[in-house]
PDB file of C-alpha atoms in Angstrom:
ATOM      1  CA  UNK A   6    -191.235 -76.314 233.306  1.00  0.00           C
ATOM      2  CA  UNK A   7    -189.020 -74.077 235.905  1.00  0.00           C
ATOM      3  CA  UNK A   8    -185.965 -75.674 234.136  1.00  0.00           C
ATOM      4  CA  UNK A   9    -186.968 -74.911 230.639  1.00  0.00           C
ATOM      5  CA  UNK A  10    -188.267 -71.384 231.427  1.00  0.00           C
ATOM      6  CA  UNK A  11    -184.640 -70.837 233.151  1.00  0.00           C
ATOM      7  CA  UNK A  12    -183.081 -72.059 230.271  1.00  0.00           C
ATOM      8  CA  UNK A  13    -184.979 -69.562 227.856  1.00  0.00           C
ATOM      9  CA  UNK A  14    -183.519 -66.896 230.074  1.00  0.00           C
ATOM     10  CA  UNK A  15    -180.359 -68.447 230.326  1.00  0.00           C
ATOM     11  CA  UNK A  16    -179.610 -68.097 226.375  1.00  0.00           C
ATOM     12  CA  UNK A  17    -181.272 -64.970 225.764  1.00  0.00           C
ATOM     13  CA  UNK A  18    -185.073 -66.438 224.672  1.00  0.00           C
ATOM     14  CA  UNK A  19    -187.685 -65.305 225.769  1.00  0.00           C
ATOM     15  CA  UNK A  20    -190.465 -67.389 227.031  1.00  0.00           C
ATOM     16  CA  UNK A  21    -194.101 -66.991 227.568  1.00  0.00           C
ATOM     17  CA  UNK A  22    -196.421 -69.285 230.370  1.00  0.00           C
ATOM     18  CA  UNK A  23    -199.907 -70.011 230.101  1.00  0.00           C
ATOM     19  CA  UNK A  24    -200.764 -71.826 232.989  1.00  0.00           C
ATOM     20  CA  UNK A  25    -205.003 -73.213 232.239  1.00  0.00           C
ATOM     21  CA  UNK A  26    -206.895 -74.478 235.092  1.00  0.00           C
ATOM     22  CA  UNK A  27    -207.450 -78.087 234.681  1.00  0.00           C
ATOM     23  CA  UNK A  28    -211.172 -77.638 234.342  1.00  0.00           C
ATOM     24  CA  UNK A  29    -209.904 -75.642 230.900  1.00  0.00           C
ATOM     25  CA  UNK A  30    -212.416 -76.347 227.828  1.00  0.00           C
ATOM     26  CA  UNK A  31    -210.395 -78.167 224.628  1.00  0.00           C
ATOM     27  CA  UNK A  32    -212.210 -75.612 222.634  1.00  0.00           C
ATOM     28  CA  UNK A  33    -210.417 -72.747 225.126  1.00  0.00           C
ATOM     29  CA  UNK A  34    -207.054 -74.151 224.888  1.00  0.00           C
ATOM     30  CA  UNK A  35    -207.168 -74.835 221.136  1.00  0.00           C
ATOM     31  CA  UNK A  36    -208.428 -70.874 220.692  1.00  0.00           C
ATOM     32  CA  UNK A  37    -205.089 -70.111 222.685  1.00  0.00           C
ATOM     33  CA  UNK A  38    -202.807 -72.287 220.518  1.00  0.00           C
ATOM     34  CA  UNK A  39    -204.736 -70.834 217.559  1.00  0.00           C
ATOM     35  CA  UNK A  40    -203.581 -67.481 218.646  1.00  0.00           C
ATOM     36  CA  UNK A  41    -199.616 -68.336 219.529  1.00  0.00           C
ATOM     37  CA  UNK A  42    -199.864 -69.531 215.821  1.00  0.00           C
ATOM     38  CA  UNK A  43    -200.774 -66.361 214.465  1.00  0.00           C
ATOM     39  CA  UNK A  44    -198.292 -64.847 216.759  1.00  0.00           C
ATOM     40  CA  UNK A  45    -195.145 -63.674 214.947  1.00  0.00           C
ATOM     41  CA  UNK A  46    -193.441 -62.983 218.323  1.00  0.00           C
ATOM     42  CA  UNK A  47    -194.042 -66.492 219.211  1.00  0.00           C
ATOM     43  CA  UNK A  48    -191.271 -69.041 217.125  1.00  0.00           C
ATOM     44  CA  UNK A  49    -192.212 -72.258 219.155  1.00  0.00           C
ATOM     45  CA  UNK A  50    -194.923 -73.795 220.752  1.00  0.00           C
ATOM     46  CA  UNK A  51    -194.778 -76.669 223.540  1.00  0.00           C
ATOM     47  CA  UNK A  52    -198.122 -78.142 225.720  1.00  0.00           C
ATOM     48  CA  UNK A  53    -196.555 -79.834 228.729  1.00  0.00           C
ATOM     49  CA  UNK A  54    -198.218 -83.249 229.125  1.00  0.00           C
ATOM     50  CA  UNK A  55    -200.022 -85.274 230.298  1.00  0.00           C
ATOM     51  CA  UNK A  56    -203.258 -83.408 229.845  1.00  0.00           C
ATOM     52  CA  UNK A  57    -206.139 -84.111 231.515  1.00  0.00           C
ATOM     53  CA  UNK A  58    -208.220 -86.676 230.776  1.00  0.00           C
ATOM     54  CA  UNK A  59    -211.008 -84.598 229.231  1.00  0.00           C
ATOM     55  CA  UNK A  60    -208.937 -82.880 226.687  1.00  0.00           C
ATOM     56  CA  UNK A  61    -207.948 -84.939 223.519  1.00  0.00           C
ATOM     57  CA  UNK A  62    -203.734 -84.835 223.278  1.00  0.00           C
ATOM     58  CA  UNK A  63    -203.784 -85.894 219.651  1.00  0.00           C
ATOM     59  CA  UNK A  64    -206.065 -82.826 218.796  1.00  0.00           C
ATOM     60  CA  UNK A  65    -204.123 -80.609 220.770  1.00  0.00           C
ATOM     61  CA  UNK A  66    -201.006 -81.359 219.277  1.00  0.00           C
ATOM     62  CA  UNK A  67    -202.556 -81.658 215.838  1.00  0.00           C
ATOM     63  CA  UNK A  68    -203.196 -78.008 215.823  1.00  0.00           C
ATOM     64  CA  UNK A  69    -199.838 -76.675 216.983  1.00  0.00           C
ATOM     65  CA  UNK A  70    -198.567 -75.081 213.694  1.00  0.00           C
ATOM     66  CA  UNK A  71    -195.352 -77.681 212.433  1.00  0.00           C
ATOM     67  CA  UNK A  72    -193.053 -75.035 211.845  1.00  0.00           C
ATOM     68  CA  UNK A  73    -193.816 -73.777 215.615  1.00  0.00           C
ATOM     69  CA  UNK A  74    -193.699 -77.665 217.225  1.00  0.00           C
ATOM     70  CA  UNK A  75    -190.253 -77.252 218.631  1.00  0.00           C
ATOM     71  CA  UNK A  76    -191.418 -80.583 220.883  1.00  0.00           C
ATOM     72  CA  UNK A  77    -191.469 -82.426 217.118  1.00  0.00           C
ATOM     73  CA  UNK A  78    -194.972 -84.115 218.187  1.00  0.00           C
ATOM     74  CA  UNK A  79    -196.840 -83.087 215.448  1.00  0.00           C
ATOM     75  CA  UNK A  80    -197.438 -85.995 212.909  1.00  0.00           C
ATOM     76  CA  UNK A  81    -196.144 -83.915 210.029  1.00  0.00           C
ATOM     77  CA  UNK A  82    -192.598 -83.629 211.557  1.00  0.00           C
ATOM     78  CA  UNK A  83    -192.768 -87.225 212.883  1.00  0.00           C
ATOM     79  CA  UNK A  84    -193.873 -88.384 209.232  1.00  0.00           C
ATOM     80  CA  UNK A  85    -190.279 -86.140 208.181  1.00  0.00           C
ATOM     81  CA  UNK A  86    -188.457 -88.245 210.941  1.00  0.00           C
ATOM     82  CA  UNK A  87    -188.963 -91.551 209.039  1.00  0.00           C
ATOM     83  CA  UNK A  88    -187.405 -90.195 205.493  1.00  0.00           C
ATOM     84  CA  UNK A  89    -184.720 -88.425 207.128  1.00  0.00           C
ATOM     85  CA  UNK A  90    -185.770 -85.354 205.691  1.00  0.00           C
ATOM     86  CA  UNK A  91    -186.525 -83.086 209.041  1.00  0.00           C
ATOM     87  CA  UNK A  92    -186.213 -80.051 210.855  1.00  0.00           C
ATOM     88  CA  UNK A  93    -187.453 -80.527 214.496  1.00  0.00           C
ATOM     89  CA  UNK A  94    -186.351 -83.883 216.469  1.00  0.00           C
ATOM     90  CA  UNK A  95    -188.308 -84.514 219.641  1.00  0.00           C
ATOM     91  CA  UNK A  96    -186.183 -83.140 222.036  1.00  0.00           C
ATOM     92  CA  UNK A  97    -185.493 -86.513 224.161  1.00  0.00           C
ATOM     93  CA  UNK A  98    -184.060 -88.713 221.145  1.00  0.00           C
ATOM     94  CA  UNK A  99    -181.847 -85.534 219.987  1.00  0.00           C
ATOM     95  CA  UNK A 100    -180.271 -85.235 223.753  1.00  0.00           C
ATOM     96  CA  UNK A 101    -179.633 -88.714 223.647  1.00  0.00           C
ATOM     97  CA  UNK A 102    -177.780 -88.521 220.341  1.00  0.00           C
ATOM     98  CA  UNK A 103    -175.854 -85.925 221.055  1.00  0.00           C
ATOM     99  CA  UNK A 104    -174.743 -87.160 224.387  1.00  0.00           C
ATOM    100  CA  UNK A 105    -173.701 -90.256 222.113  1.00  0.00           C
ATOM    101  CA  UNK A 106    -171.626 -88.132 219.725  1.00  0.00           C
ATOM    102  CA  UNK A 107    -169.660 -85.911 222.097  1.00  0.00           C
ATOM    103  CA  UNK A 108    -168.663 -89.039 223.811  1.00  0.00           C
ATOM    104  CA  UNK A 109    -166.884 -90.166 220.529  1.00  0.00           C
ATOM    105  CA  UNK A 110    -168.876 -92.983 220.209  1.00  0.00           C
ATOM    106  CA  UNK A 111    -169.548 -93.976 216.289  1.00  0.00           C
ATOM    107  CA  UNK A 112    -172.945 -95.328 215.593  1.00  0.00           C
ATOM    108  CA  UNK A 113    -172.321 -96.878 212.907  1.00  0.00           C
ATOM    109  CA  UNK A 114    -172.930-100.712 212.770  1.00  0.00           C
ATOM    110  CA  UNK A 115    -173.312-101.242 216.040  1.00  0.00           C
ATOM    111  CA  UNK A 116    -175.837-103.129 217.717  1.00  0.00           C
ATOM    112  CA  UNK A 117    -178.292-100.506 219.215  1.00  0.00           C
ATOM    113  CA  UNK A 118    -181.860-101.775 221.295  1.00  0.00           C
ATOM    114  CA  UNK A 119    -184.137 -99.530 222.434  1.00  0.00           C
ATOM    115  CA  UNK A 120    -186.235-100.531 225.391  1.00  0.00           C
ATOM    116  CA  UNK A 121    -189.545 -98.497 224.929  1.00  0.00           C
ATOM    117  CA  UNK A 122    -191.914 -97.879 221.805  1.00  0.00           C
ATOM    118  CA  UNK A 123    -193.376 -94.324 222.773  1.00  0.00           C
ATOM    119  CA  UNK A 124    -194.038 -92.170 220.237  1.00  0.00           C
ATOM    120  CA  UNK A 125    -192.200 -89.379 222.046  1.00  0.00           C
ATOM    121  CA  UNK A 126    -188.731 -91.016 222.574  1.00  0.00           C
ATOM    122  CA  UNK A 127    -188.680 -94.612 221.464  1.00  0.00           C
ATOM    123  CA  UNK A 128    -189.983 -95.166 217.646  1.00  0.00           C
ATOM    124  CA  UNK A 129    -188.051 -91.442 217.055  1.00  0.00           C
ATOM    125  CA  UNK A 130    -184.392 -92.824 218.962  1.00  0.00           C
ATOM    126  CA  UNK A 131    -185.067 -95.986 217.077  1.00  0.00           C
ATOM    127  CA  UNK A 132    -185.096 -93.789 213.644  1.00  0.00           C
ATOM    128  CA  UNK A 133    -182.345 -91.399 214.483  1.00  0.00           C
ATOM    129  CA  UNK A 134    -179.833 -94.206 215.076  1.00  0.00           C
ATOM    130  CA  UNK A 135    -180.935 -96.504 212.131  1.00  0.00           C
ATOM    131  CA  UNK A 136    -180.115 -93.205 209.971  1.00  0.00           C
ATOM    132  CA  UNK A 137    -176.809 -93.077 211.824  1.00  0.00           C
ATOM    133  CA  UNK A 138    -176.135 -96.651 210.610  1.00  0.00           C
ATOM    134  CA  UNK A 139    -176.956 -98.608 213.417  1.00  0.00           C
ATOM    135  CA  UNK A 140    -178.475-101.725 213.360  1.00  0.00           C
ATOM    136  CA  UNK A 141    -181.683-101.406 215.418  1.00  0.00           C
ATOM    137  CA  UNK A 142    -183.874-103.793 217.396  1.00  0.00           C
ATOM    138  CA  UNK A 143    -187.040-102.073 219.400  1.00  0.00           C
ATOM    139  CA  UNK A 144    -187.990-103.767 222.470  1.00  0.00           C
ATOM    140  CA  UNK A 145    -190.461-103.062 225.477  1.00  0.00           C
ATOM    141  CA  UNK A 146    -191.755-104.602 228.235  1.00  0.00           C
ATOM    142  CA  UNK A 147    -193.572-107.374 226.886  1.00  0.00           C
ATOM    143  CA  UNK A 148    -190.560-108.434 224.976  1.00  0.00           C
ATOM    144  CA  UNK A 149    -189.432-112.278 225.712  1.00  0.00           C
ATOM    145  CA  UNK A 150    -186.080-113.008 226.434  1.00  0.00           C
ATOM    146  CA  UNK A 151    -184.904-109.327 226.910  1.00  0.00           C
ATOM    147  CA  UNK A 152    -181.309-109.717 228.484  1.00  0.00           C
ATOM    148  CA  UNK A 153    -180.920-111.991 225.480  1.00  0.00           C
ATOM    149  CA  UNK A 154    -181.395-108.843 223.141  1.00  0.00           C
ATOM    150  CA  UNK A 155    -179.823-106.324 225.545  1.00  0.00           C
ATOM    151  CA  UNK A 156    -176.673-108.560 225.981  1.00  0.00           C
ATOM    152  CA  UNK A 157    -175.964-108.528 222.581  1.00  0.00           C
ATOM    153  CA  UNK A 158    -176.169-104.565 222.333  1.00  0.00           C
ATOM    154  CA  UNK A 159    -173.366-102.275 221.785  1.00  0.00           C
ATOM    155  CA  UNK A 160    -175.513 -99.121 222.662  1.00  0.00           C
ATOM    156  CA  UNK A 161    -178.885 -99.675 224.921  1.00  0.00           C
ATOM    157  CA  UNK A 162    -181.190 -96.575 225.198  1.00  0.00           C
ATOM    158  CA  UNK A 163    -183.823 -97.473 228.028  1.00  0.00           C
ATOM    159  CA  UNK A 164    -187.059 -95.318 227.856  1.00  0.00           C
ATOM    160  CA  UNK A 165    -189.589 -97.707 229.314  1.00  0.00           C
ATOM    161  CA  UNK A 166    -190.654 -96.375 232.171  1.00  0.00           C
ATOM    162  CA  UNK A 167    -190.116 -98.620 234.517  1.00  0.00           C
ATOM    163  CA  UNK A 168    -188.057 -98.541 237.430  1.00  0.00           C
ATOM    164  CA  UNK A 169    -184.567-100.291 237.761  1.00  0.00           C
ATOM    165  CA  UNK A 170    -185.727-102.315 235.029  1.00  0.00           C
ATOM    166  CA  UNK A 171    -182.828-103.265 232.725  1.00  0.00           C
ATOM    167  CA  UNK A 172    -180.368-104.991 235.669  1.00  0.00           C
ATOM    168  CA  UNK A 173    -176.410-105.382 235.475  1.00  0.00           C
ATOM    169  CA  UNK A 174    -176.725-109.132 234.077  1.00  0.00           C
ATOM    170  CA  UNK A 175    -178.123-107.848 231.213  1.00  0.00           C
ATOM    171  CA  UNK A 176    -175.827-105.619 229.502  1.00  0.00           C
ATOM    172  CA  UNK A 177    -172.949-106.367 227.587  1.00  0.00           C
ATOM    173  CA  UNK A 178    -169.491-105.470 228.770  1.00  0.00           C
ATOM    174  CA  UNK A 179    -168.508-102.283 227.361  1.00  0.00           C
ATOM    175  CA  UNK A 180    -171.919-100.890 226.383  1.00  0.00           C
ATOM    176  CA  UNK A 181    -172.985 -97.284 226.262  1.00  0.00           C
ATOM    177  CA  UNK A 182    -176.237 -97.677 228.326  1.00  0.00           C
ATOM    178  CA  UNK A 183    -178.641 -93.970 228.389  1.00  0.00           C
ATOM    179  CA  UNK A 184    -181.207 -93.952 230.879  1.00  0.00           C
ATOM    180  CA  UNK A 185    -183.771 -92.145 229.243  1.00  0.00           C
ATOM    181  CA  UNK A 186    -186.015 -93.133 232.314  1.00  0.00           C
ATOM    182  CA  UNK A 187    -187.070 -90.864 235.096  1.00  0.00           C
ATOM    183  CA  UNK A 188    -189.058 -93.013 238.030  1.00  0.00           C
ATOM    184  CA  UNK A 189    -189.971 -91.457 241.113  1.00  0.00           C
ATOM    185  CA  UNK A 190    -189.868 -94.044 243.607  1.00  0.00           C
ATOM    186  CA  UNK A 191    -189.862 -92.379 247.146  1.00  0.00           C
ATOM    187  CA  UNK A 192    -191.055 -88.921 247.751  1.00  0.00           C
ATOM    188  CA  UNK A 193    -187.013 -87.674 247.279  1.00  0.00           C
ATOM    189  CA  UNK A 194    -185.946 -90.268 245.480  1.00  0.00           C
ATOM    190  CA  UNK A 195    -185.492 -90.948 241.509  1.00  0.00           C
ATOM    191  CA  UNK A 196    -184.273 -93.565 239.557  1.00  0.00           C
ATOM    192  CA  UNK A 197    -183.844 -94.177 235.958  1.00  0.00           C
ATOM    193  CA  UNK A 198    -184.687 -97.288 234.293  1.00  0.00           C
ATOM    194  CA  UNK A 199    -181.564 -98.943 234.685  1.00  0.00           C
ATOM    195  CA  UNK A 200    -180.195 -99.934 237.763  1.00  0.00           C
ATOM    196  CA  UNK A 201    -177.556 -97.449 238.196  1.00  0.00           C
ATOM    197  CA  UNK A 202    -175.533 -99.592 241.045  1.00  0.00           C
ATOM    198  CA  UNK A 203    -174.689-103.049 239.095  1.00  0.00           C
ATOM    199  CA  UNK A 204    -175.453-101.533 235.372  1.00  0.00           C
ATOM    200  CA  UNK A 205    -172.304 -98.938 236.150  1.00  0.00           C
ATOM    201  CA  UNK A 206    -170.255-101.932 236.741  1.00  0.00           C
ATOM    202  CA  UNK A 207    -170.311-103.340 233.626  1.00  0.00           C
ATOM    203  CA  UNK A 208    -170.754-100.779 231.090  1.00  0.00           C
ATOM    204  CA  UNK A 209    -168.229 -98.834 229.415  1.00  0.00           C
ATOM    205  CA  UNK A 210    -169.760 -94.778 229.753  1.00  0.00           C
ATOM    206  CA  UNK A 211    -173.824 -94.856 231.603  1.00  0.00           C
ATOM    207  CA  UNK A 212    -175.832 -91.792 231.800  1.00  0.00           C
ATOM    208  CA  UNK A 213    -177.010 -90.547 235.563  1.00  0.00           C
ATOM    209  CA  UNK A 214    -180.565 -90.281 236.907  1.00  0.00           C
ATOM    210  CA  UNK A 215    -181.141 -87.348 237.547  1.00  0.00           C
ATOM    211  CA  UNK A 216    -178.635 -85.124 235.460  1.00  0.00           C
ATOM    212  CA  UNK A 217    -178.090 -87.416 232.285  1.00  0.00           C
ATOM    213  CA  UNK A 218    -180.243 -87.267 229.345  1.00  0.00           C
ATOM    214  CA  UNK A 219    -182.519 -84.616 231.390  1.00  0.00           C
ATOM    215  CA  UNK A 220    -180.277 -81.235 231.052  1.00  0.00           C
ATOM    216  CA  UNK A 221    -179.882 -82.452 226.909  1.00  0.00           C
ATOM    217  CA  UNK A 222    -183.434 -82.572 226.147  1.00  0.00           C
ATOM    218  CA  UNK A 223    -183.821 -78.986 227.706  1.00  0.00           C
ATOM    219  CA  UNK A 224    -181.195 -78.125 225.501  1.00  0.00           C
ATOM    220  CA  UNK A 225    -182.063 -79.514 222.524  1.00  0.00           C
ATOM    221  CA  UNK A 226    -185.323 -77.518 223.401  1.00  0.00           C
ATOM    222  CA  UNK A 227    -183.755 -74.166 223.119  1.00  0.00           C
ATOM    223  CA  UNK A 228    -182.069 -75.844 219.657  1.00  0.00           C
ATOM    224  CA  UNK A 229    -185.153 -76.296 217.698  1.00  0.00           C
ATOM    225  CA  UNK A 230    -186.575 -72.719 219.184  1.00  0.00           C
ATOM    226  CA  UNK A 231    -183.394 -71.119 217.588  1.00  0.00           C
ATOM    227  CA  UNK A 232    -183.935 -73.184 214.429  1.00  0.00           C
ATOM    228  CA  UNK A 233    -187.753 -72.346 214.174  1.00  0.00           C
ATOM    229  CA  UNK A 234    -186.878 -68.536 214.798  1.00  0.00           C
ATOM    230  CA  UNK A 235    -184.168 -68.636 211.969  1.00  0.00           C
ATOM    231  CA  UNK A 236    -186.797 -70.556 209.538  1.00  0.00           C
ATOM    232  CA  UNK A 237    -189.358 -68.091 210.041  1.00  0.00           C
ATOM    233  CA  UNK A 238    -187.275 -65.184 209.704  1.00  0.00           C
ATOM    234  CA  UNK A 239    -184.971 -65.270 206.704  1.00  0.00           C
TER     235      UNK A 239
END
């Protein structure tokens, strides 16, 4: 939250913080999203999850207004993901594929596999390269024979959630591998999902954890702000 409420002041938006108590009621925060909604000041909207377990996330996000949802959560803008036809990308998937365009690397019939099945990075990511023209195979942890899937793969985007879990042996010469992953495994010590040390060896450009895909989906955060403010303004 520091990060994105730096970045707001970074490029000149300005950013409001409602921090609840946990013991918050769902009827208290909905009344507060309720009123950001009506808010013309207000151009995007973001809860920081988890919650806590008392409060519902699907009704919470439900009632963020669509054109506000700059986190792209909302079913409705989801729903828009699938056809092709959408505004707001959750902000994860978007870093990820524009850390795959500015390196110069063309979608477009390769093999892609995406290790995860979240609805916040990996069914989006799987979308956003299949309308790029890749050829798309969605995998998680209960998938048999992984490596065989991941060695075939051209572009891997891990987002499992698991530490160190896709392994040098298992990529392909020359991939692109992102590390969408983000594992704390000591109290000063992070990892991604891949393991950096024998995946780096193999592949042809890897993303860093920390300081990979994290610093794009902050900025493709202050993106879909910019793009909501512009929508509701003409």
């Amino acid at each position: 939250m520091n990060n994105k409420k730096k970045a707001c002041e970074y490029v000149g938006i300005k950013s409001f913080e409602y921090l609840l108590p946990a013991e918050t009621s769902e009827d208290e925060l909905l009344d507060l999203i309720n009123r950001l909604n009506a808010d013309d000041e207000v151009s995007g909207i973001l809860c920081q999850l988890p919650l806590p377990a008392h409060l519902d996330e699907k009704i919470v996000i439900n009632a963020i207004d669509p054109k506000k949802d700059v986190d792209a959560f909302h079913p409705v803008n989801v729903g828009r993901i699938m056809t092709g036809d959408y505004d707001f990308v959750p902000c994860t998937p978007a870093g990820v594929m524009e850390l795959i365009k500015e390196s110069g690397v063309d979608v477009s019939g390769k093999e892609c596999v995406v290790v995860g099945r979240s609805n916040i990075v990996g069914k989006p990511m799987a979308m956003l390269l299949l309308h790029q023209n890749g050829t798309v195979t969605i995998c998680h942890s209960k998938t048999k024979d992984l490596a065989e899937k991941t060695k075939n793969a051209d572009i891997i985007v891990a987002a499992v959630g698991i530490p160190n879990f896709i392994k040098g042996d298992m990529i392909k010469p020359g991939a692109v591998v992102i590390d969408v992953g983000i594992n704390r495994i000591a109290p000063k010590k992070l990892v991604g999902d891949v393991e950096f040390e024998t995946a780096e060896k193999v592949a042809a450009a890897i993303t860093p954890v920390p300081g990979g895909v994290g610093p794009m989906t902050i900025a493709m955060l202050m993106k879909n702000t910019v793009k909501a403010a512009i929508a509701q303004n003409r």
